[in-house]
XYZ file of C-alpha atoms in Angstrom:
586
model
C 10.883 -39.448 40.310
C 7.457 -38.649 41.800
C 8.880 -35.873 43.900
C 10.395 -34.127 40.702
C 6.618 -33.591 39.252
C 6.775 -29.933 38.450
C 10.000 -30.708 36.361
C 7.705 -33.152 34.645
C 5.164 -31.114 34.063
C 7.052 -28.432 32.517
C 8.536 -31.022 29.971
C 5.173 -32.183 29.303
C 4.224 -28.399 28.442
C 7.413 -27.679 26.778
C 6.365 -30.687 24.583
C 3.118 -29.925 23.795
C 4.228 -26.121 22.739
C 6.511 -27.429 20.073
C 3.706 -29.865 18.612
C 1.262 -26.573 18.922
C 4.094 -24.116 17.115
C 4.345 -27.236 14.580
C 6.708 -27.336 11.441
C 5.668 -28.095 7.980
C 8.206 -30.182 6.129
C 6.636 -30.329 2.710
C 7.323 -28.407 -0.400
C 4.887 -26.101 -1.946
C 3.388 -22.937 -1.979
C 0.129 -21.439 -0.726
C -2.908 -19.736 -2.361
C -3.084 -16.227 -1.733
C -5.591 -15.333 -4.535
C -7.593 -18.489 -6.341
C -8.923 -16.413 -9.410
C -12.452 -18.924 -8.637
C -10.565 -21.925 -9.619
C -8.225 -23.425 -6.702
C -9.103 -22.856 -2.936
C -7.236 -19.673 -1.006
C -5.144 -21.595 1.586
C -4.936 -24.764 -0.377
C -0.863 -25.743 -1.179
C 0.043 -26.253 -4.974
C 2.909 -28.947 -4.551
C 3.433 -30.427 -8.100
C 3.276 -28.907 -11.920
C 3.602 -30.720 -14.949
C 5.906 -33.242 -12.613
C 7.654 -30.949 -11.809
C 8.335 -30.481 -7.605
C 7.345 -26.489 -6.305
C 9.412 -25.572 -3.853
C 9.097 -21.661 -3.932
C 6.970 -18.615 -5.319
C 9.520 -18.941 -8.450
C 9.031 -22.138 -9.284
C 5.449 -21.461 -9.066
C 5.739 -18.830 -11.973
C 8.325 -20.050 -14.025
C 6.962 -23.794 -14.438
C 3.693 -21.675 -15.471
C 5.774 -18.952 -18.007
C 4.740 -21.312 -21.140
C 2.332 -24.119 -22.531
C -1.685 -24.304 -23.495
C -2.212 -26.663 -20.540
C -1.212 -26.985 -16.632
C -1.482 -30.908 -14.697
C -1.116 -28.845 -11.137
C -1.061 -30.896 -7.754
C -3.341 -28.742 -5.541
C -3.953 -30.334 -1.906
C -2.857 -33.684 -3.205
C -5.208 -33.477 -5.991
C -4.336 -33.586 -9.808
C -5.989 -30.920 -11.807
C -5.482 -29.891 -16.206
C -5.963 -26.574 -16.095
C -5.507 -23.840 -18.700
C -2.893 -21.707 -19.152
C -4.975 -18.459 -19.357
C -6.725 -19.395 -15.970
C -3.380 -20.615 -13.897
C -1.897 -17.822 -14.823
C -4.482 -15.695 -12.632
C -3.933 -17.596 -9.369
C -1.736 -15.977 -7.290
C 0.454 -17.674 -4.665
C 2.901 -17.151 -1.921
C 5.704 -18.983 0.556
C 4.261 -22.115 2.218
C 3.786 -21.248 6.169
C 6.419 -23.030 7.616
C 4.747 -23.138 11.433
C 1.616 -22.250 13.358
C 2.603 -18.626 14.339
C 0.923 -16.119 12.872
C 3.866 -13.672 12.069
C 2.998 -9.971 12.041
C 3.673 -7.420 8.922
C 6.818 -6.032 10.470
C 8.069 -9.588 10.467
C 6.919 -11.257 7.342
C 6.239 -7.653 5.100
C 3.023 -5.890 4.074
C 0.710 -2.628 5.148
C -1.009 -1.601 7.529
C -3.255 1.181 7.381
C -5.668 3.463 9.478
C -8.780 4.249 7.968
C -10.850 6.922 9.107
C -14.849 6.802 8.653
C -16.409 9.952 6.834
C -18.058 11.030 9.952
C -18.100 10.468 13.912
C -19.055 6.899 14.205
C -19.658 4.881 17.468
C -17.343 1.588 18.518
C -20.638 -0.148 17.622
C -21.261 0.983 14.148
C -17.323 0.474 13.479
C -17.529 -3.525 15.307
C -21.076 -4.217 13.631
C -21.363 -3.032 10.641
C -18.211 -1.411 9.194
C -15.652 -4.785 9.695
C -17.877 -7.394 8.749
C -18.385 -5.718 4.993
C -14.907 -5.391 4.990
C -14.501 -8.405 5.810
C -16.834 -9.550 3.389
C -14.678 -7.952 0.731
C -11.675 -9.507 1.696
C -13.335 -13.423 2.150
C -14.438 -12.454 -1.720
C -10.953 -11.379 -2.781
C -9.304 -14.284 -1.799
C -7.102 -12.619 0.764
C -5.783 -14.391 3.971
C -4.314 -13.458 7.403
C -6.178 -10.329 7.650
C -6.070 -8.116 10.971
C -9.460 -5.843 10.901
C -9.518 -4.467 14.346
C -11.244 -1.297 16.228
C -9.285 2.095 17.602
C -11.039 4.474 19.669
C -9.794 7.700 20.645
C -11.168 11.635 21.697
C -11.301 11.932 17.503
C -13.545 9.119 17.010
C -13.149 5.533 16.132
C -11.077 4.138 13.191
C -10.357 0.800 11.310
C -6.790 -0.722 11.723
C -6.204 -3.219 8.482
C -3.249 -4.927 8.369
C -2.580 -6.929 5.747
C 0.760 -9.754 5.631
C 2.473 -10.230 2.338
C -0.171 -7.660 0.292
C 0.636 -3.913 -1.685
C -1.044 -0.745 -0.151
C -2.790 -0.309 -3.658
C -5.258 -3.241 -2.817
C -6.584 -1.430 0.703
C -6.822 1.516 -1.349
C -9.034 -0.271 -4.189
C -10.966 -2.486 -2.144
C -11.183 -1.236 1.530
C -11.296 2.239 1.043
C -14.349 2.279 -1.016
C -17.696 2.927 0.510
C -18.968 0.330 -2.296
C -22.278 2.211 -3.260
C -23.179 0.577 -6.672
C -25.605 1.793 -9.272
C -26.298 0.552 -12.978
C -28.180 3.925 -14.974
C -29.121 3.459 -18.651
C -29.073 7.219 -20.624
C -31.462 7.928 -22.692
C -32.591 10.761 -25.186
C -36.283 11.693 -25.816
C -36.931 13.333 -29.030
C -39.143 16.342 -28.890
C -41.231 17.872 -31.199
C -43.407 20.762 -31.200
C -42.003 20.729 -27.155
C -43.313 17.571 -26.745
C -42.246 13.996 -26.740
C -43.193 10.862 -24.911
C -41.403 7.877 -22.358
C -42.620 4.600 -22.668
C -41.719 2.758 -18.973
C -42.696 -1.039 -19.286
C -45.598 -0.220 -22.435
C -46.680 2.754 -20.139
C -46.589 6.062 -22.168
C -45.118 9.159 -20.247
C -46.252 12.962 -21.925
C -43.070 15.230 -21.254
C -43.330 18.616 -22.444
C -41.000 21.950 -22.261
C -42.069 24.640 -19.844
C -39.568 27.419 -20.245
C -36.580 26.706 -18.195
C -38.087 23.288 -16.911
C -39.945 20.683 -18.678
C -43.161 19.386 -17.134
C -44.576 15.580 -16.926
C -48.189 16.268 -16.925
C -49.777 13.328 -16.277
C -48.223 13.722 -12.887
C -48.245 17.668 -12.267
C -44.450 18.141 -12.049
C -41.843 20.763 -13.417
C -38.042 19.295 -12.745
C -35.061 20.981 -13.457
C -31.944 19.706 -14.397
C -30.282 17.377 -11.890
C -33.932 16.997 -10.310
C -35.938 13.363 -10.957
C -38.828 11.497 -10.575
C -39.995 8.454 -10.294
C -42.279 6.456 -12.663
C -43.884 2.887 -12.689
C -41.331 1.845 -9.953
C -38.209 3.625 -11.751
C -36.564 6.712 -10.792
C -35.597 9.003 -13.506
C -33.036 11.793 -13.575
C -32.783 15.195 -15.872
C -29.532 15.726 -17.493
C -30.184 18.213 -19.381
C -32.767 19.352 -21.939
C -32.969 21.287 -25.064
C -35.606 22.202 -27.665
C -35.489 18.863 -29.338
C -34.278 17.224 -26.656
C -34.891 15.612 -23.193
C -31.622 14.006 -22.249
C -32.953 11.125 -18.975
C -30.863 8.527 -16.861
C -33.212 5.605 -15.647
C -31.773 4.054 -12.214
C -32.189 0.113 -12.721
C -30.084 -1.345 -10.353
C -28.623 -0.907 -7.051
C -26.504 -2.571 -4.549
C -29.674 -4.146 -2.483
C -30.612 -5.767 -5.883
C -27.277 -7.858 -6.032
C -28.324 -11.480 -4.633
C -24.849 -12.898 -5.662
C -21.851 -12.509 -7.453
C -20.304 -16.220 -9.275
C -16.461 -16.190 -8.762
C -16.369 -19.633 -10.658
C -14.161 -19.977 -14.150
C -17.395 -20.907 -15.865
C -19.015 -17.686 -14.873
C -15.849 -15.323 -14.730
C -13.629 -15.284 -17.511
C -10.139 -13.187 -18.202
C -9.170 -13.079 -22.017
C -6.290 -11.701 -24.190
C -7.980 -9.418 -26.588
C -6.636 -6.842 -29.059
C -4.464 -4.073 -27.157
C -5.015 -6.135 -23.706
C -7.199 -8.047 -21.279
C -11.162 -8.037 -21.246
C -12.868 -9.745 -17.946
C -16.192 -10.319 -17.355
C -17.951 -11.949 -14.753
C -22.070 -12.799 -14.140
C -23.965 -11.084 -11.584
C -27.554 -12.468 -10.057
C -30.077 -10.091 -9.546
C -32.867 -9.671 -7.423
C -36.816 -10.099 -9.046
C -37.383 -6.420 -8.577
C -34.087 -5.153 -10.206
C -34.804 -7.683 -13.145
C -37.878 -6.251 -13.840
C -36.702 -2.186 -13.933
C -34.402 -3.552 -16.215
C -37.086 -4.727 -18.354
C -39.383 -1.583 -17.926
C -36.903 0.684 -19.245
C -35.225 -1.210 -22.167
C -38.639 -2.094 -23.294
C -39.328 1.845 -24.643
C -35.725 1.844 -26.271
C -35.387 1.220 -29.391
C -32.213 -0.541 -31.847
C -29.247 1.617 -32.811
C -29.535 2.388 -36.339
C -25.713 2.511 -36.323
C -25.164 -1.047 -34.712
C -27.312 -3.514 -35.869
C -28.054 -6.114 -32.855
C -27.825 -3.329 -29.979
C -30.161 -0.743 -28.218
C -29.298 3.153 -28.910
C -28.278 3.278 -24.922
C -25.911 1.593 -23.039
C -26.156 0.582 -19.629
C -23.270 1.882 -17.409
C -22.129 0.851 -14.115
C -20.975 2.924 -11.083
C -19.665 2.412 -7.991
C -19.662 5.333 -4.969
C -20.607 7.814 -8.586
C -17.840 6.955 -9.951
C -18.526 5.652 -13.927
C -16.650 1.850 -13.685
C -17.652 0.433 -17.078
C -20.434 1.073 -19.320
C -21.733 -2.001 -21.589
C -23.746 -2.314 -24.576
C -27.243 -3.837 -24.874
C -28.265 -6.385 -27.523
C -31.568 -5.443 -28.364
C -33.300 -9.154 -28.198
C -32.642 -8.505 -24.512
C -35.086 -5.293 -24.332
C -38.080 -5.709 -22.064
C -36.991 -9.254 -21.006
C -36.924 -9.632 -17.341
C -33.291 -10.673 -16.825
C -32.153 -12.027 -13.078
C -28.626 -12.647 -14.271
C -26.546 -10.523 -16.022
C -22.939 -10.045 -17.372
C -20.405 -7.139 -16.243
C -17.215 -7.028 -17.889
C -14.523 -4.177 -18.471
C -10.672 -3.928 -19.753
C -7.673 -3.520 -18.782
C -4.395 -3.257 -20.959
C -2.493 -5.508 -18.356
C -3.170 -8.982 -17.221
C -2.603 -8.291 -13.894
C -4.242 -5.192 -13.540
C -7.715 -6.371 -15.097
C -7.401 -9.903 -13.110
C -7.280 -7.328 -9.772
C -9.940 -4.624 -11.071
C -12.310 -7.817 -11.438
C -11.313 -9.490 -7.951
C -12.166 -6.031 -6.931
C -15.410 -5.351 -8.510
C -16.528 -8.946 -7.298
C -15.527 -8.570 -3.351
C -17.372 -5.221 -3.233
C -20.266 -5.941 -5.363
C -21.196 -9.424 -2.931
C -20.073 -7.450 -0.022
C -22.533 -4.381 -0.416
C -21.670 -1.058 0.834
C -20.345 0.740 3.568
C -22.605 2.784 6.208
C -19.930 5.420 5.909
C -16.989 6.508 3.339
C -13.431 5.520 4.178
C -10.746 7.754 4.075
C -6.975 6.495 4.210
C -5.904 8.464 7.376
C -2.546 7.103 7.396
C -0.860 4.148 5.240
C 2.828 2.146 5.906
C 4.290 -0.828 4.270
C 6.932 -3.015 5.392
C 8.273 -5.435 2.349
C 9.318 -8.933 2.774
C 12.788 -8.774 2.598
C 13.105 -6.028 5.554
C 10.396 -8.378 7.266
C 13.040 -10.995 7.125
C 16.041 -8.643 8.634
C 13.776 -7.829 11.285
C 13.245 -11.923 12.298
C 16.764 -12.661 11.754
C 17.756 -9.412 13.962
C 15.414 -10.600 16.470
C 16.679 -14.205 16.770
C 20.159 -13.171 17.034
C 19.134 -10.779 20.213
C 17.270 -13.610 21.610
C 19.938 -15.710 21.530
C 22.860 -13.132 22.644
C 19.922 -12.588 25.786
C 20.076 -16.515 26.836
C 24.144 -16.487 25.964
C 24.563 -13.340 27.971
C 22.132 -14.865 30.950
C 23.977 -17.814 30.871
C 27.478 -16.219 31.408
C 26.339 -14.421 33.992
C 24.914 -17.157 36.307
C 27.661 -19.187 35.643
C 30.255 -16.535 36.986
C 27.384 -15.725 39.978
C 27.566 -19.617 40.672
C 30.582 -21.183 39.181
C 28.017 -24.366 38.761
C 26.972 -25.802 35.743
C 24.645 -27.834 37.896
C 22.575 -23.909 38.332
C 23.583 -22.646 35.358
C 22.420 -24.841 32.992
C 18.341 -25.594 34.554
C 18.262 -22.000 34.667
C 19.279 -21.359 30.981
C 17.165 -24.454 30.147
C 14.181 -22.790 32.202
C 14.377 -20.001 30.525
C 14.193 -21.269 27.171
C 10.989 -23.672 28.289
C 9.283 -20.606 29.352
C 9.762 -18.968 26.069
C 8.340 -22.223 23.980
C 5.374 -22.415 25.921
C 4.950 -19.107 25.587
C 5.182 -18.951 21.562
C 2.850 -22.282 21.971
C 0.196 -20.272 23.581
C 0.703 -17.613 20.887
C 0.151 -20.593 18.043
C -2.650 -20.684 16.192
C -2.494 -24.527 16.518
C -4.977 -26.995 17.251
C -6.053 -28.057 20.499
C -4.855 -31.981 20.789
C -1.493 -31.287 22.285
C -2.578 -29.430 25.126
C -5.404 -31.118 25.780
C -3.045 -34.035 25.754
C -0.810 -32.893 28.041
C -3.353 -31.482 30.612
C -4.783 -35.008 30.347
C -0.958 -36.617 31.019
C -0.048 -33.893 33.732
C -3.841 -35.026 35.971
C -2.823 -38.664 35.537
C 0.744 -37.950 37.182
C -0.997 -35.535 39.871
C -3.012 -38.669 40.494
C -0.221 -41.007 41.199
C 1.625 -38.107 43.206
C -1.450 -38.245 45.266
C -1.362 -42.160 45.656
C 2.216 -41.613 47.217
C 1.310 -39.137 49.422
C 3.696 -36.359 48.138
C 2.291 -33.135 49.179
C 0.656 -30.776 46.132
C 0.501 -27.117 46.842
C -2.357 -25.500 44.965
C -0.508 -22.974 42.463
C 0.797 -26.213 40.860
C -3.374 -27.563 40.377
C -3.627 -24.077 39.155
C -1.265 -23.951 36.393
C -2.153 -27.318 35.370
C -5.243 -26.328 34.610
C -4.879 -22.307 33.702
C -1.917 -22.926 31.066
C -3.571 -25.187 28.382
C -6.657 -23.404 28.638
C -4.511 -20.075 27.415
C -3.451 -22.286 24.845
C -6.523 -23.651 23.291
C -8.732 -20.218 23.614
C -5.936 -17.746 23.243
C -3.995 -16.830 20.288
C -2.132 -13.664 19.307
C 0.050 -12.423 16.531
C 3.681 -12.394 16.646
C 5.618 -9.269 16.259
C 8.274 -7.126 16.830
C 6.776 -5.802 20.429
C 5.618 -9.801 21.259
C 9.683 -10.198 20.585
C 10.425 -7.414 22.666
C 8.047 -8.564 25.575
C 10.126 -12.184 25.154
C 13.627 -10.339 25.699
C 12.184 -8.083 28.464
C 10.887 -11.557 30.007
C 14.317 -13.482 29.537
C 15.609 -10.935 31.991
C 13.206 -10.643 34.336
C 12.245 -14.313 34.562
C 16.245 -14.905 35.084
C 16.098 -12.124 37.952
C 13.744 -14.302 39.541
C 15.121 -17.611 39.278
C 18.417 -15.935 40.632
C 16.619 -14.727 44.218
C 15.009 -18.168 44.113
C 18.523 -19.422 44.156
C 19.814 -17.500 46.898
C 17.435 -17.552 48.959
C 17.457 -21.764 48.834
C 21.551 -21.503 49.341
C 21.352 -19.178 52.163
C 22.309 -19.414 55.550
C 23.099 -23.549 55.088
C 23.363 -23.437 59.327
C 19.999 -22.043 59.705
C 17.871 -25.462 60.479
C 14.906 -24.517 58.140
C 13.542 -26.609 55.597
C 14.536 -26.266 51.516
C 10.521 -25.754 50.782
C 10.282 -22.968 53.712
C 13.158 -20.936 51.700
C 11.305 -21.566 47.930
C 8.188 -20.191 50.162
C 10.366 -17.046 51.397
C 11.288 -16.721 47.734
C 8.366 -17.226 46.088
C 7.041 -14.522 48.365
C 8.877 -11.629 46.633
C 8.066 -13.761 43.402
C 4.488 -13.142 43.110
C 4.920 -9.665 44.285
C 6.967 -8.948 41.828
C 4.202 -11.153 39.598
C 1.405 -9.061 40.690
C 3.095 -5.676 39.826
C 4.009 -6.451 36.335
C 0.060 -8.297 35.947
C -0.982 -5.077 37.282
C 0.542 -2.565 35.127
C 0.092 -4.459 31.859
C -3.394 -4.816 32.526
C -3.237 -1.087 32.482
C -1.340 -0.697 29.156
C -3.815 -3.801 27.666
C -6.954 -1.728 27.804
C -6.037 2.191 27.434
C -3.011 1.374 25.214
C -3.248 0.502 21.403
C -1.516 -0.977 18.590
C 1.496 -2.387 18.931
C 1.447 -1.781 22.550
C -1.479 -4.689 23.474
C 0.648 -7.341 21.968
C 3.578 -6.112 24.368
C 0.646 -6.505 27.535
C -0.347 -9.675 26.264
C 3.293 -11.147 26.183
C 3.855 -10.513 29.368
C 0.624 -10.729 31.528
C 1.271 -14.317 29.938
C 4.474 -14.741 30.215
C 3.774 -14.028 34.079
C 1.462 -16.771 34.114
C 4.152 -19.192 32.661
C 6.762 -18.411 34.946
C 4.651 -18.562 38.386
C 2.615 -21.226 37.776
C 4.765 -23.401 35.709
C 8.882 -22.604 35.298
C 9.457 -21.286 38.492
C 7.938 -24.309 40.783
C 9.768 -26.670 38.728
C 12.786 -24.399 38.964
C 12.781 -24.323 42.679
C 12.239 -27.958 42.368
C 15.501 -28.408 40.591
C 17.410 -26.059 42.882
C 16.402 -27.632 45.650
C 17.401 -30.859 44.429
C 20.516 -29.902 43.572
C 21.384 -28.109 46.551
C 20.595 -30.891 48.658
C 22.909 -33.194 47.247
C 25.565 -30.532 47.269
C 24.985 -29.979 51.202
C 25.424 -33.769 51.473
């Protein structure tokens, strides 16, 4: 049995691939968006005793009723109807593969940075705000990745299961945020007076300008200035009038943003949906706040409120604009409320996910532009993996005919079909993002038989040491999404793997009279094996680093895919060939 250790080995891979790839029995479905209340990634199993087995249970058991019991990560929860109805969900992953957007639906877009930036800038400081944004909005299984080409260097998002219209409103912002209060300064006789935090501020008319003379300047419109800390802006001026916007806050001034249902609320109000949502502000944008609304007085109109508003915007772009109760004027205020409206549940539920993620996230270095956007929906997702099953398997049926006619032996046939199928769950196990206990526990199985093979004094050639060790290593540090060019690479290394198991076959049932050892024949073989090993290492390696895209996850399949079949499928292959062929001889 000792002898046949490569065989074992591969079974003990083969196993530990399947335990990596995993399958998830359970019913439920999966938190895409929490809304603040349940966990993103968390599984909703149960609600109102009721058993969830799919995105329309989900939303029909939630259609009516005040109250929700809902069964979140094994954990009973009475929730409200107006707050469940925010949380968005999805299909409960199944397995441990990360399925790409071709395979499992949803967009991918190229996004193209204002100006010439470096890798650098893109790597450092453009993806991790973005990524910021997206921890914030409760998104999962996010690709944010780097392209470089003679045009500069973009930002490849691709996002599984998610509509274009939430890259647009929440990646392609450059997130610059701003909070101005308007005001109007009553002149008379061409004068009139600011009061900034119980400073007074002289502003008079000088012709086309109007002057500030306590601090010798003449602004036009558009032009401002800056007093006790707070920059002012002209918007226009008349003879009885000096019309002023007072800059309060700004993005740097944003300490946090509170996602929780205590501190973000979504209501049904007359003609729609009002959210609202508190924000935590920084000392120094508390007390601007304070300086300006201190020299405005009530609205005569609206009893309880300041004559000016204060209204948000975000890259200049008005968002919301919110009235000030006047018992808040010249308090220094370090948390504040933002809130807006939306006609439709859904829409202000993502307009406030929205504001939130870029608000805690901060702003860009540069603007995005959408260079170029596709979307791939779920159902042609699933066509794709059902398309690409049924060529897998018409590749093994095919392969199997074939050797079967070459050989007219089940006894080749069969390990060969059975090889090739190993090769391709180990390889989909290296691709899992699993954990590391399988592998680990089969490297520690596979030293403990090389330690007994030892003992008996049955020779161990060094490739086999090699992909003992080399193989779970892969598995625990690399990972890689699974698409339609990682399918591809599988087919392409069905056949090619086959090809070689063939010449190892031939060459071990060659020339029977020639008095040469099996093993010196698997060496001959193995000879134009690992040539042929080297080229294809070679040219991926090539087509890893200058190709892009889809491409790399093509090089990846395969450079592994090598690995698998020289250091682990093929020695136990020639193993079981030369086993066989022995016993046929006899």
């Amino acid at each position: 049995m000792l002898r046949a250790y490569k065989v074992i080995i591969l079974a003990l891979y083969v196993l530990a691939a399947l335990a990596s790839i995993g399958y998830n029995f359970g019913n439920g479905v999966t938190v895409s968006g929490g809304a603040g209340i349940l966990k993103s990634g968390g599984v909703i199993s149960d609600v109102d005793g009721s058993s969830i087995a799919s995105v329309n249970d989900w939303y029909d058991s939630i259609a009516s009723g005040d109250t929700h019991f809902v069964t979140f990560d094994g954990n009973s929860y009475e929730l409200r109807s107006a707050l469940v109805k925010n949380v968005t969900v999805k299909e409960l992953k199944r397995n441990n593969l990360d399925l790409g957007i071709d395979l499992q639906g949803g967009t991918r877009v190229l996004l193209k940075p204002a100006e010439k930036v470096s890798a650098d800038v893109v790597n450092t400081q453009i993806i991790p705000v973005l990524q910021s944004r997206i921890n914030a909005y409760g998104l999962q299984e996010i690709v944010l990745r780097s392209e470089c080409d003679i045009d500069g260097c973009f930002v490849v998002v691709e996002i599984a299961g998610e509509s274009k219209d939430v890259i647009e409103r929440l990646l392609a912002s450059k997130g610059n945020f701003e909070a101005k209060i308007p005001m109007e300064i009553k002149l008379s006789g061409g004068r009139g007076s600011l009061t900034v935090g119980g400073n007074s501020h002289t502003i008079e008319t000088a012709g086309t300008q109007i002057s500030f003379p306590a601090d010798f300047s003449l602004l036009s419109q558009g032009d401002s200035i800056k007093l006790d800390g707070v920059s002012y802006e002209v918007l226009n001026y008349t003879n009885n009038s000096v019309f002023l916007s007072a800059s309060v806050l700004q993005g740097n001034d944003i300490e946090n943003v509170f996602t929780d249902s205590t501190r973000s609320v979504l209501q049904a109000t007359s003609g729609g949906y009002r959210f609202a949502f508190s924000v935590l502000l920084s000392r120094d944008g508390a007390e601007r706040f304070a300086k300006v609304t201190s020299g405005i007085g009530e609205d005569p109109a609206r009893s309880g409120y300041l004559k000016s508003p204060i209204i948000l915007y975000l890259d200049s772009k008005s968002v919301t604009d919110l009235s000030i109760a006047s018992d808040l004027a010249g308090r220094v205020l370090t948390e504040i409320s933002i809130e807006g409206f939306r006609s439709d549940r859904k829409d202000a539920a993502a307009e406030r996910s929205t504001l939130q993620s870029i608000l805690k996230a901060g702003a860009l270095p540069v603007g995005l532009e959408i260079a170029n956007i596709e979307s791939v929906s779920a159902s042609l997702g699933s066509s794709f993996i059902g398309s690409a099953i049924k060529s897998a398997v018409f590749a093994v049926v095919a392969v199997a005919f074939v050797v079967f006619i070459r050989y007219r032996s089940f006894k080749i046939a069969l390990p060969m079909v059975l090889t090739s199928l190993g090769e391709v769950v180990i390889l989909l196990g290296i691709a899992a993002h699993g954990n590391s206990l399988p592998w680990t526990a089969a490297l520690a199985a596979s030293l403990v038989l090389m330690a007994f093979t030892y003992q008996k004094k049955i020779h161990v050639e060094f490739i086999d040491l090699l992909g003992i060790f080399l193989i779970p290593l892969l598995a625990i540090f690399v990972s890689w999404t699974v698409d339609l060019a990682v399918i591809a690479g599988i087919i392409a290394f069905i056949g090619t793997g086959v090809s070689q198991m063939i010449i190892i076959s031939d060459e071990v049932g060659r020339h029977q009279l020639v008095p040469i050892s099996p093993w010196e024949k698997i060496k001959k073989a193995f000879s134009m094996v690992f040539a042929s090993a080297i080229t294809v290492i070679s040219a991926m390696f090539a087509l890893l680093f200058i190709g892009v895209g889809l491409v790399k996850g093509f090089a990846i399949t395969s450079i592994v895919g090598v690995l698998v079949g020289v250091l682990i499928t093929r020695p136990a292959y020639s193993q079981i060939v030369e086993i066989v062929l022995s016993r046929k001889k006899n």
